[in-house]
């Protein structure tokens, strides 16, 4: 966790799948929480957090996760395999479109010069 946590403040998107207690910032910030002091992944420090869960149910510790209510957190409810497949397809399509535009732009600028 220590290796990952150092990079999360410079991370654009943290994708969380099903984890509840190990991403709960209350472990760092709320001394009255039953998980206070427990090591967690600091995903709340990323610019955007995408969480895939089946529901808003509590994790093993039985407590709510304030991460889910942050403005920068996007909650996706449903099957993780389906969501991840869709995300990969969208990113692949966008990357191909961007790559094509860069090539076309380069060719156009070379041809017009």
PDB file of N, CA and C in Angstrom:
ATOM      1  N   UNK A   1       0.818  -1.189   0.000  1.00  0.00           N
ATOM      2  CA  UNK A   1       0.000   0.000   0.000  1.00  0.00           C
ATOM      3  C   UNK A   1       0.860   1.250   0.000  1.00  0.00           C
ATOM      4  N   UNK A   2       1.945   1.225   0.749  1.00  0.00           N
ATOM      5  CA  UNK A   2       2.798   2.408   0.821  1.00  0.00           C
ATOM      6  C   UNK A   2       3.337   2.795  -0.544  1.00  0.00           C
ATOM      7  N   UNK A   3       3.686   1.806  -1.352  1.00  0.00           N
ATOM      8  CA  UNK A   3       4.194   2.092  -2.697  1.00  0.00           C
ATOM      9  C   UNK A   3       3.133   2.782  -3.546  1.00  0.00           C
ATOM     10  N   UNK A   4       1.902   2.324  -3.466  1.00  0.00           N
ATOM     11  CA  UNK A   4       0.798   2.899  -4.254  1.00  0.00           C
ATOM     12  C   UNK A   4       0.366   4.256  -3.710  1.00  0.00           C
ATOM     13  N   UNK A   5       0.257   4.362  -2.403  1.00  0.00           N
ATOM     14  CA  UNK A   5      -0.280   5.584  -1.808  1.00  0.00           C
ATOM     15  C   UNK A   5       0.529   6.822  -2.150  1.00  0.00           C
ATOM     16  N   UNK A   6       1.819   6.669  -2.303  1.00  0.00           N
ATOM     17  CA  UNK A   6       2.651   7.817  -2.649  1.00  0.00           C
ATOM     18  C   UNK A   6       2.322   8.413  -4.008  1.00  0.00           C
ATOM     19  N   UNK A   7       1.755   7.603  -4.906  1.00  0.00           N
ATOM     20  CA  UNK A   7       1.440   8.064  -6.259  1.00  0.00           C
ATOM     21  C   UNK A   7       0.009   8.571  -6.422  1.00  0.00           C
ATOM     22  N   UNK A   8      -0.866   8.272  -5.482  1.00  0.00           N
ATOM     23  CA  UNK A   8      -2.289   8.561  -5.683  1.00  0.00           C
ATOM     24  C   UNK A   8      -2.618  10.049  -5.755  1.00  0.00           C
ATOM     25  N   UNK A   9      -1.867  10.893  -5.105  1.00  0.00           N
ATOM     26  CA  UNK A   9      -2.126  12.334  -5.178  1.00  0.00           C
ATOM     27  C   UNK A   9      -1.856  12.896  -6.575  1.00  0.00           C
ATOM     28  N   UNK A  10      -1.046  12.185  -7.382  1.00  0.00           N
ATOM     29  CA  UNK A  10      -0.765  12.612  -8.759  1.00  0.00           C
ATOM     30  C   UNK A  10      -1.530  11.771  -9.777  1.00  0.00           C
ATOM     31  N   UNK A  11      -2.511  11.015  -9.326  1.00  0.00           N
ATOM     32  CA  UNK A  11      -3.262  10.105 -10.189  1.00  0.00           C
ATOM     33  C   UNK A  11      -4.528  10.790 -10.693  1.00  0.00           C
ATOM     34  N   UNK A  12      -4.782  10.691 -11.998  1.00  0.00           N
ATOM     35  CA  UNK A  12      -5.981  11.295 -12.569  1.00  0.00           C
ATOM     36  C   UNK A  12      -7.243  10.528 -12.189  1.00  0.00           C
ATOM     37  N   UNK A  13      -7.215   9.207 -12.331  1.00  0.00           N
ATOM     38  CA  UNK A  13      -8.404   8.388 -12.037  1.00  0.00           C
ATOM     39  C   UNK A  13      -8.000   7.156 -11.252  1.00  0.00           C
ATOM     40  N   UNK A  14      -8.670   6.957 -10.123  1.00  0.00           N
ATOM     41  CA  UNK A  14      -8.512   5.721  -9.357  1.00  0.00           C
ATOM     42  C   UNK A  14      -9.779   4.903  -9.565  1.00  0.00           C
ATOM     43  N   UNK A  15      -9.625   3.680 -10.034  1.00  0.00           N
ATOM     44  CA  UNK A  15     -10.756   2.795 -10.260  1.00  0.00           C
ATOM     45  C   UNK A  15     -10.803   1.785  -9.117  1.00  0.00           C
ATOM     46  N   UNK A  16     -11.897   1.816  -8.361  1.00  0.00           N
ATOM     47  CA  UNK A  16     -12.082   0.938  -7.208  1.00  0.00           C
ATOM     48  C   UNK A  16     -13.181  -0.051  -7.550  1.00  0.00           C
ATOM     49  N   UNK A  17     -12.883  -1.331  -7.393  1.00  0.00           N
ATOM     50  CA  UNK A  17     -13.870  -2.360  -7.687  1.00  0.00           C
ATOM     51  C   UNK A  17     -14.199  -3.098  -6.400  1.00  0.00           C
ATOM     52  N   UNK A  18     -15.393  -2.835  -5.884  1.00  0.00           N
ATOM     53  CA  UNK A  18     -15.925  -3.577  -4.758  1.00  0.00           C
ATOM     54  C   UNK A  18     -15.289  -3.331  -3.408  1.00  0.00           C
ATOM     55  N   UNK A  19     -14.180  -2.663  -3.332  1.00  0.00           N
ATOM     56  CA  UNK A  19     -13.528  -2.442  -2.042  1.00  0.00           C
ATOM     57  C   UNK A  19     -14.307  -1.419  -1.236  1.00  0.00           C
ATOM     58  N   UNK A  20     -14.445  -1.648   0.040  1.00  0.00           N
ATOM     59  CA  UNK A  20     -15.163  -0.706   0.887  1.00  0.00           C
ATOM     60  C   UNK A  20     -14.259  -0.234   2.022  1.00  0.00           C
ATOM     61  N   UNK A  21     -13.966  -1.101   2.944  1.00  0.00           N
ATOM     62  CA  UNK A  21     -13.195  -0.700   4.120  1.00  0.00           C
ATOM     63  C   UNK A  21     -11.768  -0.290   3.786  1.00  0.00           C
ATOM     64  N   UNK A  22     -11.132  -0.945   2.819  1.00  0.00           N
ATOM     65  CA  UNK A  22      -9.724  -0.634   2.513  1.00  0.00           C
ATOM     66  C   UNK A  22      -9.558   0.662   1.725  1.00  0.00           C
ATOM     67  N   UNK A  23     -10.667   1.324   1.382  1.00  0.00           N
ATOM     68  CA  UNK A  23     -10.591   2.631   0.710  1.00  0.00           C
ATOM     69  C   UNK A  23     -11.300   3.708   1.534  1.00  0.00           C
ATOM     70  N   UNK A  24     -11.665   3.403   2.749  1.00  0.00           N
ATOM     71  CA  UNK A  24     -12.453   4.319   3.572  1.00  0.00           C
ATOM     72  C   UNK A  24     -11.549   5.336   4.268  1.00  0.00           C
ATOM     73  N   UNK A  25     -11.648   6.626   3.889  1.00  0.00           N
ATOM     74  CA  UNK A  25     -10.783   7.639   4.492  1.00  0.00           C
ATOM     75  C   UNK A  25     -11.032   7.850   5.983  1.00  0.00           C
ATOM     76  N   UNK A  26     -12.134   7.326   6.516  1.00  0.00           N
ATOM     77  CA  UNK A  26     -12.384   7.426   7.954  1.00  0.00           C
ATOM     78  C   UNK A  26     -11.275   6.726   8.745  1.00  0.00           C
ATOM     79  N   UNK A  27     -10.619   5.770   8.147  1.00  0.00           N
ATOM     80  CA  UNK A  27      -9.510   5.082   8.813  1.00  0.00           C
ATOM     81  C   UNK A  27      -8.359   6.038   9.095  1.00  0.00           C
ATOM     82  N   UNK A  28      -8.271   7.120   8.323  1.00  0.00           N
ATOM     83  CA  UNK A  28      -7.240   8.144   8.521  1.00  0.00           C
ATOM     84  C   UNK A  28      -7.730   9.317   9.330  1.00  0.00           C
ATOM     85  N   UNK A  29      -9.027   9.651   9.212  1.00  0.00           N
ATOM     86  CA  UNK A  29      -9.501  10.947   9.692  1.00  0.00           C
ATOM     87  C   UNK A  29     -10.445  10.923  10.884  1.00  0.00           C
ATOM     88  N   UNK A  30     -11.097   9.797  11.156  1.00  0.00           N
ATOM     89  CA  UNK A  30     -12.129   9.748  12.193  1.00  0.00           C
ATOM     90  C   UNK A  30     -11.700   8.847  13.346  1.00  0.00           C
ATOM     91  N   UNK A  31     -11.201   9.464  14.418  1.00  0.00           N
ATOM     92  CA  UNK A  31     -10.697   8.695  15.562  1.00  0.00           C
ATOM     93  C   UNK A  31     -11.775   7.850  16.229  1.00  0.00           C
ATOM     94  N   UNK A  32     -13.044   8.169  16.003  1.00  0.00           N
ATOM     95  CA  UNK A  32     -14.118   7.378  16.607  1.00  0.00           C
ATOM     96  C   UNK A  32     -14.537   6.192  15.734  1.00  0.00           C
ATOM     97  N   UNK A  33     -13.976   6.091  14.546  1.00  0.00           N
ATOM     98  CA  UNK A  33     -14.325   5.001  13.629  1.00  0.00           C
ATOM     99  C   UNK A  33     -13.695   3.689  14.087  1.00  0.00           C
ATOM    100  N   UNK A  34     -14.423   2.579  13.944  1.00  0.00           N
ATOM    101  CA  UNK A  34     -13.845   1.289  14.328  1.00  0.00           C
ATOM    102  C   UNK A  34     -12.652   0.865  13.456  1.00  0.00           C
ATOM    103  N   UNK A  35     -12.481   1.501  12.305  1.00  0.00           N
ATOM    104  CA  UNK A  35     -11.335   1.162  11.444  1.00  0.00           C
ATOM    105  C   UNK A  35     -10.217   2.199  11.532  1.00  0.00           C
ATOM    106  N   UNK A  36     -10.351   3.158  12.452  1.00  0.00           N
ATOM    107  CA  UNK A  36      -9.330   4.201  12.596  1.00  0.00           C
ATOM    108  C   UNK A  36      -7.952   3.571  12.814  1.00  0.00           C
ATOM    109  N   UNK A  37      -6.981   4.006  12.034  1.00  0.00           N
ATOM    110  CA  UNK A  37      -5.622   3.505  12.135  1.00  0.00           C
ATOM    111  C   UNK A  37      -5.326   2.328  11.223  1.00  0.00           C
ATOM    112  N   UNK A  38      -6.374   1.757  10.624  1.00  0.00           N
ATOM    113  CA  UNK A  38      -6.183   0.636   9.703  1.00  0.00           C
ATOM    114  C   UNK A  38      -5.517   1.155   8.419  1.00  0.00           C
ATOM    115  N   UNK A  39      -4.550   0.438   7.863  1.00  0.00           N
ATOM    116  CA  UNK A  39      -3.957   0.883   6.596  1.00  0.00           C
ATOM    117  C   UNK A  39      -4.991   0.813   5.476  1.00  0.00           C
ATOM    118  N   UNK A  40      -5.028   1.853   4.653  1.00  0.00           N
ATOM    119  CA  UNK A  40      -5.968   1.903   3.531  1.00  0.00           C
ATOM    120  C   UNK A  40      -5.251   2.381   2.278  1.00  0.00           C
ATOM    121  N   UNK A  41      -5.906   2.193   1.149  1.00  0.00           N
ATOM    122  CA  UNK A  41      -5.460   2.792  -0.101  1.00  0.00           C
ATOM    123  C   UNK A  41      -6.025   4.205  -0.151  1.00  0.00           C
ATOM    124  N   UNK A  42      -5.189   5.201  -0.329  1.00  0.00           N
ATOM    125  CA  UNK A  42      -5.600   6.605  -0.299  1.00  0.00           C
ATOM    126  C   UNK A  42      -6.202   7.058  -1.627  1.00  0.00           C
ATOM    127  N   UNK A  43      -7.181   6.316  -2.134  1.00  0.00           N
ATOM    128  CA  UNK A  43      -7.773   6.641  -3.429  1.00  0.00           C
ATOM    129  C   UNK A  43      -8.483   7.986  -3.408  1.00  0.00           C
ATOM    130  N   UNK A  44      -8.896   8.446  -2.246  1.00  0.00           N
ATOM    131  CA  UNK A  44      -9.569   9.741  -2.143  1.00  0.00           C
ATOM    132  C   UNK A  44      -8.649  10.897  -2.509  1.00  0.00           C
ATOM    133  N   UNK A  45      -7.366  10.652  -2.621  1.00  0.00           N
ATOM    134  CA  UNK A  45      -6.415  11.703  -3.004  1.00  0.00           C
ATOM    135  C   UNK A  45      -6.270  11.836  -4.517  1.00  0.00           C
ATOM    136  N   UNK A  46      -6.813  10.894  -5.274  1.00  0.00           N
ATOM    137  CA  UNK A  46      -6.775  10.980  -6.738  1.00  0.00           C
ATOM    138  C   UNK A  46      -7.706  12.099  -7.205  1.00  0.00           C
ATOM    139  N   UNK A  47      -7.476  12.594  -8.409  1.00  0.00           N
ATOM    140  CA  UNK A  47      -8.299  13.674  -8.951  1.00  0.00           C
ATOM    141  C   UNK A  47      -9.759  13.224  -9.123  1.00  0.00           C
ATOM    142  N   UNK A  48      -9.967  12.019  -9.624  1.00  0.00           N
ATOM    143  CA  UNK A  48     -11.297  11.439  -9.814  1.00  0.00           C
ATOM    144  C   UNK A  48     -11.272  10.004  -9.311  1.00  0.00           C
ATOM    145  N   UNK A  49     -12.357   9.582  -8.675  1.00  0.00           N
ATOM    146  CA  UNK A  49     -12.471   8.211  -8.186  1.00  0.00           C
ATOM    147  C   UNK A  49     -13.704   7.586  -8.822  1.00  0.00           C
ATOM    148  N   UNK A  50     -13.518   6.447  -9.455  1.00  0.00           N
ATOM    149  CA  UNK A  50     -14.639   5.676  -9.998  1.00  0.00           C
ATOM    150  C   UNK A  50     -14.761   4.417  -9.152  1.00  0.00           C
ATOM    151  N   UNK A  51     -15.954   4.215  -8.580  1.00  0.00           N
ATOM    152  CA  UNK A  51     -16.189   3.055  -7.726  1.00  0.00           C
ATOM    153  C   UNK A  51     -17.254   2.185  -8.379  1.00  0.00           C
ATOM    154  N   UNK A  52     -16.925   0.909  -8.575  1.00  0.00           N
ATOM    155  CA  UNK A  52     -17.891  -0.050  -9.099  1.00  0.00           C
ATOM    156  C   UNK A  52     -18.305  -0.955  -7.943  1.00  0.00           C
ATOM    157  N   UNK A  53     -19.596  -0.908  -7.614  1.00  0.00           N
ATOM    158  CA  UNK A  53     -20.151  -1.741  -6.545  1.00  0.00           C
ATOM    159  C   UNK A  53     -21.533  -2.212  -6.965  1.00  0.00           C
ATOM    160  N   UNK A  54     -21.984  -3.268  -6.357  1.00  0.00           N
ATOM    161  CA  UNK A  54     -23.345  -3.747  -6.624  1.00  0.00           C
ATOM    162  C   UNK A  54     -24.387  -2.899  -5.906  1.00  0.00           C
ATOM    163  N   UNK A  55     -24.016  -2.307  -4.750  1.00  0.00           N
ATOM    164  CA  UNK A  55     -24.966  -1.502  -3.975  1.00  0.00           C
ATOM    165  C   UNK A  55     -24.183  -0.584  -3.036  1.00  0.00           C
ATOM    166  N   UNK A  56     -24.899   0.180  -2.252  1.00  0.00           N
ATOM    167  CA  UNK A  56     -24.265   1.056  -1.264  1.00  0.00           C
ATOM    168  C   UNK A  56     -24.079   0.345   0.074  1.00  0.00           C
ATOM    169  N   UNK A  57     -24.211  -0.954   0.111  1.00  0.00           N
ATOM    170  CA  UNK A  57     -24.094  -1.682   1.371  1.00  0.00           C
ATOM    171  C   UNK A  57     -22.713  -1.486   1.992  1.00  0.00           C
ATOM    172  N   UNK A  58     -22.691  -1.581   3.317  1.00  0.00           N
ATOM    173  CA  UNK A  58     -21.449  -1.403   4.067  1.00  0.00           C
ATOM    174  C   UNK A  58     -20.536  -2.608   3.848  1.00  0.00           C
ATOM    175  N   UNK A  59     -19.269  -2.413   4.114  1.00  0.00           N
ATOM    176  CA  UNK A  59     -18.296  -3.492   3.984  1.00  0.00           C
ATOM    177  C   UNK A  59     -18.259  -4.358   5.227  1.00  0.00           C
ATOM    178  N   UNK A  60     -17.185  -5.095   5.402  1.00  0.00           N
ATOM    179  CA  UNK A  60     -17.037  -6.033   6.511  1.00  0.00           C
ATOM    180  C   UNK A  60     -17.178  -5.342   7.863  1.00  0.00           C
ATOM    181  N   UNK A  61     -16.643  -4.120   7.975  1.00  0.00           N
ATOM    182  CA  UNK A  61     -16.708  -3.393   9.245  1.00  0.00           C
ATOM    183  C   UNK A  61     -18.113  -2.872   9.543  1.00  0.00           C
ATOM    184  N   UNK A  62     -19.001  -2.902   8.560  1.00  0.00           N
ATOM    185  CA  UNK A  62     -20.384  -2.470   8.780  1.00  0.00           C
ATOM    186  C   UNK A  62     -20.575  -0.968   8.904  1.00  0.00           C
ATOM    187  N   UNK A  63     -19.637  -0.188   8.346  1.00  0.00           N
ATOM    188  CA  UNK A  63     -19.750   1.272   8.447  1.00  0.00           C
ATOM    189  C   UNK A  63     -19.823   1.885   7.051  1.00  0.00           C
ATOM    190  N   UNK A  64     -20.363   3.097   7.003  1.00  0.00           N
ATOM    191  CA  UNK A  64     -20.481   3.834   5.753  1.00  0.00           C
ATOM    192  C   UNK A  64     -19.102   4.327   5.312  1.00  0.00           C
ATOM    193  N   UNK A  65     -18.958   4.570   4.012  1.00  0.00           N
ATOM    194  CA  UNK A  65     -17.698   5.054   3.467  1.00  0.00           C
ATOM    195  C   UNK A  65     -17.893   6.465   2.917  1.00  0.00           C
ATOM    196  N   UNK A  66     -17.315   7.485   3.570  1.00  0.00           N
ATOM    197  CA  UNK A  66     -17.467   8.865   3.102  1.00  0.00           C
ATOM    198  C   UNK A  66     -16.890   9.111   1.709  1.00  0.00           C
ATOM    199  N   UNK A  67     -16.011   8.236   1.240  1.00  0.00           N
ATOM    200  CA  UNK A  67     -15.460   8.346  -0.113  1.00  0.00           C
ATOM    201  C   UNK A  67     -16.580   8.412  -1.136  1.00  0.00           C
ATOM    202  N   UNK A  68     -17.640   7.653  -0.910  1.00  0.00           N
ATOM    203  CA  UNK A  68     -18.735   7.547  -1.874  1.00  0.00           C
ATOM    204  C   UNK A  68     -19.536   8.835  -2.032  1.00  0.00           C
ATOM    205  N   UNK A  69     -19.367   9.770  -1.119  1.00  0.00           N
ATOM    206  CA  UNK A  69     -20.149  11.006  -1.147  1.00  0.00           C
ATOM    207  C   UNK A  69     -19.326  12.215  -1.589  1.00  0.00           C
ATOM    208  N   UNK A  70     -18.058  12.006  -1.909  1.00  0.00           N
ATOM    209  CA  UNK A  70     -17.226  13.116  -2.390  1.00  0.00           C
ATOM    210  C   UNK A  70     -17.675  13.527  -3.789  1.00  0.00           C
ATOM    211  N   UNK A  71     -17.588  14.825  -4.097  1.00  0.00           N
ATOM    212  CA  UNK A  71     -17.964  15.322  -5.423  1.00  0.00           C
ATOM    213  C   UNK A  71     -17.152  14.670  -6.541  1.00  0.00           C
ATOM    214  N   UNK A  72     -15.930  14.287  -6.253  1.00  0.00           N
ATOM    215  CA  UNK A  72     -15.073  13.715  -7.291  1.00  0.00           C
ATOM    216  C   UNK A  72     -15.248  12.209  -7.458  1.00  0.00           C
ATOM    217  N   UNK A  73     -16.161  11.619  -6.704  1.00  0.00           N
ATOM    218  CA  UNK A  73     -16.393  10.181  -6.790  1.00  0.00           C
ATOM    219  C   UNK A  73     -17.580   9.878  -7.687  1.00  0.00           C
ATOM    220  N   UNK A  74     -17.363   8.997  -8.659  1.00  0.00           N
ATOM    221  CA  UNK A  74     -18.422   8.531  -9.547  1.00  0.00           C
ATOM    222  C   UNK A  74     -18.777   7.118  -9.133  1.00  0.00           C
ATOM    223  N   UNK A  75     -20.035   6.892  -8.789  1.00  0.00           N
ATOM    224  CA  UNK A  75     -20.488   5.572  -8.369  1.00  0.00           C
ATOM    225  C   UNK A  75     -21.134   4.858  -9.551  1.00  0.00           C
ATOM    226  N   UNK A  76     -20.658   3.663  -9.858  1.00  0.00           N
ATOM    227  CA  UNK A  76     -21.214   2.831 -10.920  1.00  0.00           C
ATOM    228  C   UNK A  76     -21.764   1.573 -10.254  1.00  0.00           C
ATOM    229  N   UNK A  77     -23.075   1.368 -10.341  1.00  0.00           N
ATOM    230  CA  UNK A  77     -23.697   0.228  -9.678  1.00  0.00           C
ATOM    231  C   UNK A  77     -23.990  -0.869 -10.681  1.00  0.00           C
ATOM    232  N   UNK A  78     -23.457  -2.054 -10.424  1.00  0.00           N
ATOM    233  CA  UNK A  78     -23.710  -3.184 -11.297  1.00  0.00           C
ATOM    234  C   UNK A  78     -22.547  -4.144 -11.339  1.00  0.00           C
ATOM    235  N   UNK A  79     -22.503  -4.919 -12.397  1.00  0.00           N
ATOM    236  CA  UNK A  79     -21.506  -5.956 -12.587  1.00  0.00           C
ATOM    237  C   UNK A  79     -20.163  -5.352 -12.999  1.00  0.00           C
ATOM    238  N   UNK A  80     -19.143  -5.605 -12.221  1.00  0.00           N
ATOM    239  CA  UNK A  80     -17.820  -5.025 -12.483  1.00  0.00           C
ATOM    240  C   UNK A  80     -17.246  -5.484 -13.813  1.00  0.00           C
ATOM    241  N   UNK A  81     -17.419  -6.747 -14.155  1.00  0.00           N
ATOM    242  CA  UNK A  81     -16.864  -7.262 -15.407  1.00  0.00           C
ATOM    243  C   UNK A  81     -17.440  -6.503 -16.601  1.00  0.00           C
ATOM    244  N   UNK A  82     -18.735  -6.269 -16.591  1.00  0.00           N
ATOM    245  CA  UNK A  82     -19.376  -5.520 -17.671  1.00  0.00           C
ATOM    246  C   UNK A  82     -18.894  -4.084 -17.737  1.00  0.00           C
ATOM    247  N   UNK A  83     -18.806  -3.416 -16.569  1.00  0.00           N
ATOM    248  CA  UNK A  83     -18.347  -2.027 -16.543  1.00  0.00           C
ATOM    249  C   UNK A  83     -16.907  -1.906 -17.026  1.00  0.00           C
ATOM    250  N   UNK A  84     -16.044  -2.770 -16.546  1.00  0.00           N
ATOM    251  CA  UNK A  84     -14.633  -2.689 -16.933  1.00  0.00           C
ATOM    252  C   UNK A  84     -14.484  -2.939 -18.437  1.00  0.00           C
ATOM    253  N   UNK A  85     -15.228  -3.908 -18.959  1.00  0.00           N
ATOM    254  CA  UNK A  85     -15.193  -4.157 -20.400  1.00  0.00           C
ATOM    255  C   UNK A  85     -15.615  -2.928 -21.189  1.00  0.00           C
ATOM    256  N   UNK A  86     -16.670  -2.266 -20.743  1.00  0.00           N
ATOM    257  CA  UNK A  86     -17.145  -1.045 -21.417  1.00  0.00           C
ATOM    258  C   UNK A  86     -16.117   0.076 -21.333  1.00  0.00           C
ATOM    259  N   UNK A  87     -15.511   0.235 -20.167  1.00  0.00           N
ATOM    260  CA  UNK A  87     -14.513   1.288 -19.983  1.00  0.00           C
ATOM    261  C   UNK A  87     -13.315   1.038 -20.906  1.00  0.00           C
ATOM    262  N   UNK A  88     -12.847  -0.200 -20.964  1.00  0.00           N
ATOM    263  CA  UNK A  88     -11.707  -0.534 -21.829  1.00  0.00           C
ATOM    264  C   UNK A  88     -12.047  -0.265 -23.290  1.00  0.00           C
ATOM    265  N   UNK A  89     -13.248  -0.644 -23.717  1.00  0.00           N
ATOM    266  CA  UNK A  89     -13.651  -0.396 -25.114  1.00  0.00           C
ATOM    267  C   UNK A  89     -13.694   1.104 -25.405  1.00  0.00           C
ATOM    268  N   UNK A  90     -14.247   1.888 -24.492  1.00  0.00           N
ATOM    269  CA  UNK A  90     -14.326   3.344 -24.692  1.00  0.00           C
ATOM    270  C   UNK A  90     -12.938   3.973 -24.759  1.00  0.00           C
ATOM    271  N   UNK A  91     -12.068   3.567 -23.855  1.00  0.00           N
ATOM    272  CA  UNK A  91     -10.709   4.125 -23.850  1.00  0.00           C
ATOM    273  C   UNK A  91      -9.963   3.718 -25.118  1.00  0.00           C
ATOM    274  N   UNK A  92     -10.117   2.464 -25.511  1.00  0.00           N
ATOM    275  CA  UNK A  92      -9.453   1.998 -26.746  1.00  0.00           C
ATOM    276  C   UNK A  92      -9.955   2.765 -27.958  1.00  0.00           C
ATOM    277  N   UNK A  93     -11.268   2.974 -28.035  1.00  0.00           N
ATOM    278  CA  UNK A  93     -11.840   3.734 -29.149  1.00  0.00           C
ATOM    279  C   UNK A  93     -11.375   5.173 -29.152  1.00  0.00           C
ATOM    280  N   UNK A  94     -11.326   5.791 -27.970  1.00  0.00           N
ATOM    281  CA  UNK A  94     -10.878   7.183 -27.878  1.00  0.00           C
ATOM    282  C   UNK A  94      -9.403   7.296 -28.241  1.00  0.00           C
ATOM    283  N   UNK A  95      -8.604   6.341 -27.785  1.00  0.00           N
ATOM    284  CA  UNK A  95      -7.169   6.370 -28.096  1.00  0.00           C
ATOM    285  C   UNK A  95      -6.948   6.229 -29.593  1.00  0.00           C
ATOM    286  N   UNK A  96      -7.708   5.355 -30.228  1.00  0.00           N
ATOM    287  CA  UNK A  96      -7.575   5.171 -31.675  1.00  0.00           C
ATOM    288  C   UNK A  96      -7.985   6.444 -32.412  1.00  0.00           C
ATOM    289  N   UNK A  97      -9.069   7.086 -31.951  1.00  0.00           N
ATOM    290  CA  UNK A  97      -9.528   8.322 -32.589  1.00  0.00           C
ATOM    291  C   UNK A  97      -8.502   9.437 -32.419  1.00  0.00           C
ATOM    292  N   UNK A  98      -7.929   9.552 -31.233  1.00  0.00           N
ATOM    293  CA  UNK A  98      -6.919  10.584 -30.981  1.00  0.00           C
ATOM    294  C   UNK A  98      -5.679  10.304 -31.822  1.00  0.00           C
ATOM    295  N   UNK A  99      -5.264   9.060 -31.855  1.00  0.00           N
ATOM    296  CA  UNK A  99      -4.097   8.683 -32.647  1.00  0.00           C
ATOM    297  C   UNK A  99      -4.320   9.017 -34.116  1.00  0.00           C
ATOM    298  N   UNK A 100      -5.503   8.703 -34.632  1.00  0.00           N
ATOM    299  CA  UNK A 100      -5.830   9.012 -36.024  1.00  0.00           C
ATOM    300  C   UNK A 100      -5.801  10.498 -36.296  1.00  0.00           C
ATOM    301  N   UNK A 101      -6.313  11.298 -35.363  1.00  0.00           N
ATOM    302  CA  UNK A 101      -6.319  12.761 -35.531  1.00  0.00           C
ATOM    303  C   UNK A 101      -4.901  13.308 -35.543  1.00  0.00           C
ATOM    304  N   UNK A 102      -4.056  12.781 -34.681  1.00  0.00           N
ATOM    305  CA  UNK A 102      -2.669  13.248 -34.633  1.00  0.00           C
ATOM    306  C   UNK A 102      -1.971  12.928 -35.950  1.00  0.00           C
ATOM    307  N   UNK A 103      -2.161  11.713 -36.461  1.00  0.00           N
ATOM    308  CA  UNK A 103      -1.551  11.326 -37.730  1.00  0.00           C
ATOM    309  C   UNK A 103      -2.096  12.197 -38.858  1.00  0.00           C
ATOM    310  N   UNK A 104      -3.425  12.375 -38.901  1.00  0.00           N
ATOM    311  CA  UNK A 104      -4.025  13.201 -39.949  1.00  0.00           C
ATOM    312  C   UNK A 104      -3.535  14.631 -39.857  1.00  0.00           C
ATOM    313  N   UNK A 105      -3.438  15.153 -38.647  1.00  0.00           N
ATOM    314  CA  UNK A 105      -2.959  16.520 -38.455  1.00  0.00           C
ATOM    315  C   UNK A 105      -1.520  16.654 -38.923  1.00  0.00           C
ATOM    316  N   UNK A 106      -0.687  15.678 -38.588  1.00  0.00           N
ATOM    317  CA  UNK A 106       0.715  15.700 -38.997  1.00  0.00           C
ATOM    318  C   UNK A 106       0.824  15.648 -40.523  1.00  0.00           C
ATOM    319  N   UNK A 107       0.060  14.738 -41.144  1.00  0.00           N
ATOM    320  CA  UNK A 107       0.105  14.599 -42.603  1.00  0.00           C
ATOM    321  C   UNK A 107      -0.395  15.890 -43.256  1.00  0.00           C
ATOM    322  N   UNK A 108      -1.479  16.470 -42.740  1.00  0.00           N
ATOM    323  CA  UNK A 108      -2.019  17.701 -43.319  1.00  0.00           C
ATOM    324  C   UNK A 108      -1.012  18.840 -43.196  1.00  0.00           C
ATOM    325  N   UNK A 109      -0.375  18.951 -42.029  1.00  0.00           N
ATOM    326  CA  UNK A 109       0.574  20.051 -41.860  1.00  0.00           C
ATOM    327  C   UNK A 109       1.795  19.869 -42.751  1.00  0.00           C
ATOM    328  N   UNK A 110       2.205  18.628 -42.975  1.00  0.00           N
ATOM    329  CA  UNK A 110       3.354  18.370 -43.857  1.00  0.00           C
ATOM    330  C   UNK A 110       2.986  18.634 -45.306  1.00  0.00           C
ATOM    331  N   UNK A 111       1.739  18.300 -45.695  1.00  0.00           N
ATOM    332  CA  UNK A 111       1.309  18.468 -47.076  1.00  0.00           C
ATOM    333  C   UNK A 111       1.062  19.937 -47.405  1.00  0.00           C
ATOM    334  N   UNK A 112       0.630  20.708 -46.403  1.00  0.00           N
ATOM    335  CA  UNK A 112       0.305  22.111 -46.648  1.00  0.00           C
ATOM    336  C   UNK A 112       1.539  23.005 -46.542  1.00  0.00           C
ATOM    337  N   UNK A 113       2.622  22.474 -46.030  1.00  0.00           N
ATOM    338  CA  UNK A 113       3.833  23.296 -45.812  1.00  0.00           C
ATOM    339  C   UNK A 113       4.536  23.604 -47.123  1.00  0.00           C
TER     340      UNK A 113
END
